[in-house]
XYZ file of C-alpha atoms in Angstrom:
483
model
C 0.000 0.000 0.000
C 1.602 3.272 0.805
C 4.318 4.641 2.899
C 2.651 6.621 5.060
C 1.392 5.874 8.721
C -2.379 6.486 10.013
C -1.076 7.916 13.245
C -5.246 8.130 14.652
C -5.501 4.800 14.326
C -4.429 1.260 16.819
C -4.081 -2.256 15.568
C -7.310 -3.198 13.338
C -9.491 -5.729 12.467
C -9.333 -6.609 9.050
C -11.737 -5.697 6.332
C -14.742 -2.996 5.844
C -15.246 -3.181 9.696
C -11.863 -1.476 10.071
C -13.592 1.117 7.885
C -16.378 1.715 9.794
C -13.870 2.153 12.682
C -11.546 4.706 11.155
C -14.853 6.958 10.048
C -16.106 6.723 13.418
C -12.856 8.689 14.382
C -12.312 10.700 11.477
C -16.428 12.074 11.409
C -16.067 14.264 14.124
C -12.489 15.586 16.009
C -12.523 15.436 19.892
C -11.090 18.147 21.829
C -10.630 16.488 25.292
C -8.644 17.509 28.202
C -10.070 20.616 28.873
C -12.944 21.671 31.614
C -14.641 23.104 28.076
C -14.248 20.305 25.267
C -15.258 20.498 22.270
C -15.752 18.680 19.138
C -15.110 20.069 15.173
C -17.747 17.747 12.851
C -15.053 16.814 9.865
C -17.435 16.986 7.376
C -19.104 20.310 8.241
C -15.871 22.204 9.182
C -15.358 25.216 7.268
C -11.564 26.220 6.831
C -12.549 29.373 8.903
C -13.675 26.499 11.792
C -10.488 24.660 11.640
C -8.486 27.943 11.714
C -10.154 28.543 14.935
C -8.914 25.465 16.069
C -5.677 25.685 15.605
C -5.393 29.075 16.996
C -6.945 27.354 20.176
C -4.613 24.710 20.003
C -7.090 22.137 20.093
C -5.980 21.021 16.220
C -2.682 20.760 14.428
C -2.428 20.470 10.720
C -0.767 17.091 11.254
C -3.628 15.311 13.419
C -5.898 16.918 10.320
C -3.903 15.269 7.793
C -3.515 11.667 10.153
C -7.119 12.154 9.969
C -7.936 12.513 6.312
C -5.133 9.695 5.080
C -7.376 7.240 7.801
C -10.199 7.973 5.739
C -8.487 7.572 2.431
C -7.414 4.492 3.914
C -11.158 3.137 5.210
C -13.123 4.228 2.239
C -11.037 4.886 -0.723
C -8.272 1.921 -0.607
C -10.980 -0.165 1.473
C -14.536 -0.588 1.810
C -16.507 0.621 -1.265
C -12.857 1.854 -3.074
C -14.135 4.912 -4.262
C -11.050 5.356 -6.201
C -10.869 9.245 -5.731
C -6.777 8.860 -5.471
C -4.067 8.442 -8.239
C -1.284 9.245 -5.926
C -0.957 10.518 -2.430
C 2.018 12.576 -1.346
C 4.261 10.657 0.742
C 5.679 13.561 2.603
C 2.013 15.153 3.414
C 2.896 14.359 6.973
C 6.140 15.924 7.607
C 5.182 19.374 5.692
C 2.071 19.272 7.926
C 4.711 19.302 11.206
C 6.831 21.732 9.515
C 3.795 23.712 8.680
C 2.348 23.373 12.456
C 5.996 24.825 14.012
C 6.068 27.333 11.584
C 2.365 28.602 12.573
C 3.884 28.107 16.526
C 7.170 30.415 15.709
C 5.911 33.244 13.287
C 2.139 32.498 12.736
C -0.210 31.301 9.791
C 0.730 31.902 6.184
C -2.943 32.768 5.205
C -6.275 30.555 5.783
C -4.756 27.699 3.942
C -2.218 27.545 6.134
C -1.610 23.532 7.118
C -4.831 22.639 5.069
C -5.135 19.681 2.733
C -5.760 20.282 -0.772
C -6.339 17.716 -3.451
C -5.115 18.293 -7.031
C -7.014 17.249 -10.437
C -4.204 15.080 -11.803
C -3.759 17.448 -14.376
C -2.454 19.937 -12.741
C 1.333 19.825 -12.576
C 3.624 19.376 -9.193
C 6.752 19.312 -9.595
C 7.118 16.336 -6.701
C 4.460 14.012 -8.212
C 3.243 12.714 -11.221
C 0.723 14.305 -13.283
C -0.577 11.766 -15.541
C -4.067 13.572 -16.165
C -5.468 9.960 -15.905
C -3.813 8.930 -19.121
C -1.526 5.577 -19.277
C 0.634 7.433 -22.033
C 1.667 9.792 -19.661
C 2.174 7.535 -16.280
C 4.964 8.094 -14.392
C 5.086 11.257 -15.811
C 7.032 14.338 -13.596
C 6.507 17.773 -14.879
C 9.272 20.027 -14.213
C 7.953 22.744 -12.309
C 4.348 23.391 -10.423
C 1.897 25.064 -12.175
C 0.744 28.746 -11.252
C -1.882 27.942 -9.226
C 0.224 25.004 -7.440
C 2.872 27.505 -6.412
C 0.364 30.141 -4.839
C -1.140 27.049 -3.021
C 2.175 25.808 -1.362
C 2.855 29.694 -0.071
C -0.035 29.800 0.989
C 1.051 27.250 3.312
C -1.563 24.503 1.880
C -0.556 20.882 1.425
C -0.941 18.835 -1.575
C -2.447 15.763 -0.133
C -2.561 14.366 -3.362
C -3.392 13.620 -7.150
C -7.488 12.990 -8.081
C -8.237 10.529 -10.547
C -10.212 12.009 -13.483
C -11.744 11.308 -16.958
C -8.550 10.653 -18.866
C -7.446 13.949 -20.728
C -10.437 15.539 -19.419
C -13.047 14.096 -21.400
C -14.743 11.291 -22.313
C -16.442 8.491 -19.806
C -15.886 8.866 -15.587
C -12.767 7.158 -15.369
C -9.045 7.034 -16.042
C -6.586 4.173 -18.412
C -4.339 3.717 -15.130
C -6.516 3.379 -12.302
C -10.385 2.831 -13.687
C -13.793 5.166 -12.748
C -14.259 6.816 -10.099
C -17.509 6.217 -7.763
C -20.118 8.567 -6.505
C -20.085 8.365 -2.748
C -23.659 8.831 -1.877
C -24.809 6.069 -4.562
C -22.421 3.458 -6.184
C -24.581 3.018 -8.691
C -24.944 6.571 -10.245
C -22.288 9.065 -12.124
C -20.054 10.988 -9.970
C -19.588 13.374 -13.201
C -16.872 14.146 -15.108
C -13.966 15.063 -16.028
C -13.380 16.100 -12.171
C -14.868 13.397 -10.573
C -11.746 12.890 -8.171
C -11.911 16.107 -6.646
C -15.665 15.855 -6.418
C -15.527 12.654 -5.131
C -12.745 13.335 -2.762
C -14.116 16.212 -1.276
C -17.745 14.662 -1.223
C -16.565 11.726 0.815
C -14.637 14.119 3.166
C -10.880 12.746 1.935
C -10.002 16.057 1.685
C -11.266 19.370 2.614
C -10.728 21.140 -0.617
C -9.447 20.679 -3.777
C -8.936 21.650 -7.527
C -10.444 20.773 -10.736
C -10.448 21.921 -14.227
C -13.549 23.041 -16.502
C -13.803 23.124 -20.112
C -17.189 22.085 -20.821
C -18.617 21.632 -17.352
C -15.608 19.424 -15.444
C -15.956 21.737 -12.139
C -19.330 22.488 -12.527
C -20.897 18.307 -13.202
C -18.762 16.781 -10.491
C -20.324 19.412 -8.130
C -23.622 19.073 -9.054
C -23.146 15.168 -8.660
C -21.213 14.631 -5.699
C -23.335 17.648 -3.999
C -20.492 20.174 -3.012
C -20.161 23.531 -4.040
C -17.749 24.083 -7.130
C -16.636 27.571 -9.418
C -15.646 28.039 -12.928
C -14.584 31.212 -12.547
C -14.223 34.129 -15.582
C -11.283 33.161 -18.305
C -7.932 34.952 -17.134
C -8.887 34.909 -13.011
C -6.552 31.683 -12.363
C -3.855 31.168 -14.875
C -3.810 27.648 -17.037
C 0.171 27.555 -16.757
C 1.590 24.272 -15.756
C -2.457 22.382 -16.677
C -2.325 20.007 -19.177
C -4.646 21.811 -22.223
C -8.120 20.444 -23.845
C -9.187 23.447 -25.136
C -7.480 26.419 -23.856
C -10.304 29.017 -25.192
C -12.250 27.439 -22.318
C -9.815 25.927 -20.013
C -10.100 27.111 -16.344
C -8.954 25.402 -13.018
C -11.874 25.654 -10.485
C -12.057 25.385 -6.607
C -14.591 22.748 -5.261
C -15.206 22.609 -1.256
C -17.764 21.413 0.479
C -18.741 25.371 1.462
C -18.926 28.466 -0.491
C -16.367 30.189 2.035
C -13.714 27.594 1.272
C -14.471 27.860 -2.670
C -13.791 31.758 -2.040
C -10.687 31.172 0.552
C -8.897 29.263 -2.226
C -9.765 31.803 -4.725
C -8.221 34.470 -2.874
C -4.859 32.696 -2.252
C -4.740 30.925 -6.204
C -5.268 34.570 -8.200
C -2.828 36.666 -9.640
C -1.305 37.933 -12.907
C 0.864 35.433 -14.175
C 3.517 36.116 -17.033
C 3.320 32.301 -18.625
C -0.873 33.170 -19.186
C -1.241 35.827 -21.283
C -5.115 35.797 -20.364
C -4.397 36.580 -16.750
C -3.620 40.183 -17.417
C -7.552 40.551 -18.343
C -7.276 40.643 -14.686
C -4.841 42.902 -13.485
C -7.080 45.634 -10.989
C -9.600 43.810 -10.834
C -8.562 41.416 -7.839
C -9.658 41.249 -4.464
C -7.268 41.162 -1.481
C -10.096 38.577 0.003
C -12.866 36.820 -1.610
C -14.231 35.443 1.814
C -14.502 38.968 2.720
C -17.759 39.703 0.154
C -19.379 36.549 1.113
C -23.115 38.097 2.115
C -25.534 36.302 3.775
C -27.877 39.865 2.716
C -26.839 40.090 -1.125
C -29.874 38.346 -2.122
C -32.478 41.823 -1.094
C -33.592 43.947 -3.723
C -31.782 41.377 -6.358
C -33.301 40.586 -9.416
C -32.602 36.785 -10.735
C -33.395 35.404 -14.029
C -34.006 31.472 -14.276
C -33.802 29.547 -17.294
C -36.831 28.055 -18.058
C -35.350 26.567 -20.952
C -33.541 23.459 -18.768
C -36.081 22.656 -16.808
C -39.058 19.895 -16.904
C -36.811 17.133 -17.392
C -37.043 15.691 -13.789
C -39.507 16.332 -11.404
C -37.103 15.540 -8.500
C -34.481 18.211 -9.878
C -37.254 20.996 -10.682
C -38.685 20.681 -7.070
C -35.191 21.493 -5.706
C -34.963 23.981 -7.705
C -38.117 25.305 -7.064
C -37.199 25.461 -3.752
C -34.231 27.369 -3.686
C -36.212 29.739 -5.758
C -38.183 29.721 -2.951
C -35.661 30.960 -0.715
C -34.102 33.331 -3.067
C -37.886 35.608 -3.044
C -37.560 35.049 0.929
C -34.307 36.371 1.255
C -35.645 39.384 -1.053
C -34.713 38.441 -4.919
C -37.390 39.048 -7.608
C -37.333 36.258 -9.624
C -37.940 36.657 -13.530
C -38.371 33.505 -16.149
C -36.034 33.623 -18.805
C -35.393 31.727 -22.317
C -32.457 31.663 -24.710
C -32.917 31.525 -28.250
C -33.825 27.912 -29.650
C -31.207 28.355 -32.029
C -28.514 28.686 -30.310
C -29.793 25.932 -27.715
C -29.730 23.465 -30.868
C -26.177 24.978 -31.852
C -24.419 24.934 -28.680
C -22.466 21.080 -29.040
C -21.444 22.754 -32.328
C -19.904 25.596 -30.950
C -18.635 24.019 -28.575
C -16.881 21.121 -30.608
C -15.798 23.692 -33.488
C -13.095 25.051 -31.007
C -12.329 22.029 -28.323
C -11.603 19.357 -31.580
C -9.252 21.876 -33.250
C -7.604 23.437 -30.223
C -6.865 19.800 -28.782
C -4.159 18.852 -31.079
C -2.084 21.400 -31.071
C -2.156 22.310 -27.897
C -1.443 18.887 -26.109
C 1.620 18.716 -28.330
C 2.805 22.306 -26.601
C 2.380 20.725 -23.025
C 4.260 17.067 -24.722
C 7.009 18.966 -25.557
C 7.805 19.824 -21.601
C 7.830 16.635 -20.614
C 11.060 14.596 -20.080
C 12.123 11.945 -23.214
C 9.862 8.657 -24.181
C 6.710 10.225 -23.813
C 4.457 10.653 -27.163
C 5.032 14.455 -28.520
C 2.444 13.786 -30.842
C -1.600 13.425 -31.253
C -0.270 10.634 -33.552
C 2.081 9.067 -31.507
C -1.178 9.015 -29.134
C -3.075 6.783 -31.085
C -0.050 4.653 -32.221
C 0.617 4.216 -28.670
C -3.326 3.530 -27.626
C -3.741 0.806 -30.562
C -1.319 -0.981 -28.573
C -3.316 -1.257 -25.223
C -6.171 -3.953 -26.087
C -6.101 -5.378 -22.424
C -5.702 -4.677 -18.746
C -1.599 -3.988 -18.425
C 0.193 -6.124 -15.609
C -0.048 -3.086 -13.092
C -3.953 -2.564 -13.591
C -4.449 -0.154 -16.167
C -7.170 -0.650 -18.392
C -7.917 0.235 -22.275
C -10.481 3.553 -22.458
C -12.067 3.199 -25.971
C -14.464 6.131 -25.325
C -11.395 8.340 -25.122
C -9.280 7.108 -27.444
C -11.703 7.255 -29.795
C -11.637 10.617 -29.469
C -8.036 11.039 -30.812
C -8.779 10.275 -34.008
C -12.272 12.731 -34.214
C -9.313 15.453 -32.772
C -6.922 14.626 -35.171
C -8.934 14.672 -37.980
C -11.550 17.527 -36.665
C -9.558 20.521 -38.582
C -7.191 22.723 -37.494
C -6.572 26.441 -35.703
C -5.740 28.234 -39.317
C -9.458 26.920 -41.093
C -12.188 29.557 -41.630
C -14.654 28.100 -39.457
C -12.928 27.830 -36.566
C -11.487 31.568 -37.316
C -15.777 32.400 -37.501
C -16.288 30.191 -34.528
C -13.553 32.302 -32.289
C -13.696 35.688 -33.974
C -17.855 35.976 -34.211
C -19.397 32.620 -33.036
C -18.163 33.078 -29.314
C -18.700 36.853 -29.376
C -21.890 36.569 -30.919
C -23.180 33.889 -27.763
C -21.608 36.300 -25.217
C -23.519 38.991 -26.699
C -26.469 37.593 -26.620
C -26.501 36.591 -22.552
C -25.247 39.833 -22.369
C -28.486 41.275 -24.189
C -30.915 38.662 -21.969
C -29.015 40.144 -18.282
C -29.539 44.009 -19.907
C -33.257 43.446 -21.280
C -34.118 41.990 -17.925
C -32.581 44.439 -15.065
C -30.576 40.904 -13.991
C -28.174 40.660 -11.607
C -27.681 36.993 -12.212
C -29.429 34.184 -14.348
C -29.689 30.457 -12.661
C -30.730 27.398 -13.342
C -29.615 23.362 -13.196
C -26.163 22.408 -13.467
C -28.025 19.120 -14.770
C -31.165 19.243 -15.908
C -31.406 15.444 -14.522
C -30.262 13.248 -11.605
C -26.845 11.501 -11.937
C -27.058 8.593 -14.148
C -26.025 5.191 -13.727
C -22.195 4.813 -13.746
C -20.517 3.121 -16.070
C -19.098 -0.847 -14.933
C -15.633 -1.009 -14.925
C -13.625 -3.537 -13.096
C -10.705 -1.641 -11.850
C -6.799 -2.934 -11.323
C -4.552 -2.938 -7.989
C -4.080 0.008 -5.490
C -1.506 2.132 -7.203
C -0.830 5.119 -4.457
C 3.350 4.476 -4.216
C 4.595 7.314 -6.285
C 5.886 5.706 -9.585
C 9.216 6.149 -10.526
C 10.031 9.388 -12.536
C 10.659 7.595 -15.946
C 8.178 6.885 -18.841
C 6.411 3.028 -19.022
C 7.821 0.602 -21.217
C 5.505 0.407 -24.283
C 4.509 -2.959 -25.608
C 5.536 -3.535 -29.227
């Protein structure tokens, strides 16, 4: 298994009961010895609750950590196997101590300070792999962190570890070296896609926040599915530097939490005008010191919110929830006004969509290839050359993905950045949409327009027998390739 200890926990019985056990401890933290102890509930604490305990002295960073690898441990190695985890970071422990004297000696860093974060697999560290779920890149180590990776880590936050994902970011729930990932409140249904780690981890309290990416709804699905709160936020807030690319007119890393403070206390540390992301200087003025700090409970008076009639009355279970918080919104003072898009450009939007992501793919993952150290494919080609090869489960458990890789060749053969109507689809297509919810806001008075992440409940998950536990960090050299 892995190298690391599960200091919370004594000798065991084997099994699922051990499970059982190790949640019973992890649920809710214990502050004994004191004439006033209290107790933290894991899976409600915000990161503003466990701040407060560490000023008290009644948590350290490390005993948070011991607690979240236990968990890891009981329900995503054991038990049901979620399968949240590619890798976990070995030395999460010791830079949870370091982090712990250093809040002792000079004080916390910011509100991340000593907190566990867990990374979409796609986002590079310089001290794991980033695989993003792919076989052809196992092993994989980047050179540097990304952007957002090195704001994290000064923030003082530690990289628990790497969340399996759809491989590449698209295509079914699951990844060619470990298998899908599971929904933790039902087995049997979706956690989404293509950040169903993250969603899953945080969901199943293995973490308490973490990253994803979104291109076409990868922060926003996994949210909605695994019922945690999740941002996409505006192209050019968080730079794409150091994230391996699907479509990078889209691209975005996200924040997902289990609470809407957390979402913004990541935001605040993870911003900034970076010099590798030409989009992030969109951004420059515009940034707030502290995104917890507009959080309010009151915003909702005197707002006026549009909803979007136009993805509803597919579910009668998801329209009553939504009718409900609509409910809440007119309580808490919103007018509420029914909205509808165009029909045309509800039948158009897959187009648009696929008229940048195919084209962009291609050359784009051969930019981020080209980083990475020799044996690894530098080409979409050398993709699918590679992928034709992989007709079984590989000795160390990873498993074909035809749904992706089928994919490759729609990419490779989907056109390219330089033909006219992908110059149309960039230059006046995309305009032309934002224009248009632009006009919709304006004709309305809105101050926001809602509606369903999914129109429908998560759907069954797809049945995919997955390999052996792989959470050891691999060695830093590419797989041998079958020939």
């Amino acid at each position: 298994m892995r190298s690391h200890p599960s200091p919370c926990r004594s000798p065991r019985p084997p099994g699922f009961v051990h499970g059982l056990l190790v949640v019973s401890l992890a649920c809710v933290i214990a502050f004994a010895g004191s004439a006033d102890a209290q107790s933290l509930s894991l899976s409600e604490a915000t990161i503003a609750d466990l701040n407060a305990a560490f000023d008290r002295g009644s948590l350290t960073s490390e005993r948070l950590v011991a607690l979240y690898l236990a968990r890891i441990e009981a329900y995503d190695d054991d038990g049901p196997r979620l399968n949240a985890f590619l890798t976990l970071n070995p030395r999460a422990l010791e830079t949870a101590r370091a982090l712990d004297r250093e809040r002792r000696e000079t004080g916390p860093r910011s509100l991340l300070h000593g907190i566990p974060v867990v990374l979409k697999d796609n986002v590079d560290t310089h001290d794991m792999p980033t695989t993003a779920g792919s076989l052809l890149l196992k092993g994989s180590m980047p050179p540097d962190d990304a952007f957002i990776v090195q704001r994290l880590r000064e923030a003082g936050a530690i990289i628990l570890g790497k969340a399996n994902m759809s491989e590449l970011a698209s295509g079914v729930q699951m990844s060619s070296i470990d298998g899908p990932m599971l929904n933790p409140h039902n087995l049997t249904r979706t956690p989404s896609g293509s950040s169903g780690g993250t969603g899953v981890a945080i969901a199943a309290w293995l973490a308490q926040v973490g990253i994803g990416t979104d291109t076409g709804g990868s922060v926003r699905g996994p949210a909605t599915s695994n019922g945690i709160a999740g941002l996409k936020p505006t192209l050019g807030l968080l730079s794409r530097d150091g994230i391996v690319p699907l479509a990078l007119s889209f691209d975005t890393a996200g924040p997902m939490a289990r609470s809407v403070f957390d979402v913004a206390a990541m935001l605040t540390v993870m911003v900034g005008v970076d010099p590798a992301d030409e989009a992030t200087r969109a951004s420059d003025g515009h940034l707030l010191a502290d995104y917890t700090g507009v959080l309010d409970e009151g915003a909702l008076a005197g707002a006026r919110i549009g909803i979007a009639r136009d993805f509803l009355g597919h579910d009668t279970e998801v329209d009553w929830i939504i009718g409900a918080a609509l409910d809440y919104m007119r309580e808490a003072g919103a007018t509420v006004v029914d909205v509808r898009y165009p029909g045309w450009l509800l039948d158009a939007k897959a187009d648009f969509y696929q008229t940048i992501r195919f084209r962009e793919f291609p050359a784009q993952i051969e930019d981020y290839l080209a980083t990475l150290s020799p044996g690894y494919p530098r080409t979409l080609t050398g993709m699918i050359e590679r992928t034709s090869r992989i007709v079984s489960p590989t000795p160390d458990g990873g498993l074909p993905n035809p749904t992706r890789w089928s994919f490759f060749r729609q990419e490779l053969n989907g056109g390219s950045m330089d033909d006219d109507e992908y110059i149309a689809m960039r230059d006046f297509g995309l305009p032309l949409v934002r224009a248009i919810l632009t006009g919709v806001l304006d004709e309305h008075d809105l101050d926001a327009i809602v509606y369903p992440t999914s129109p429908t409940r998560p759907g069954p998950a797809r049945p995919v027998s997955t390999g052996a536990r792989r959470h050891r960090i691999p060695p830093p050299r590419p797989p041998t390739w079958p020939t």
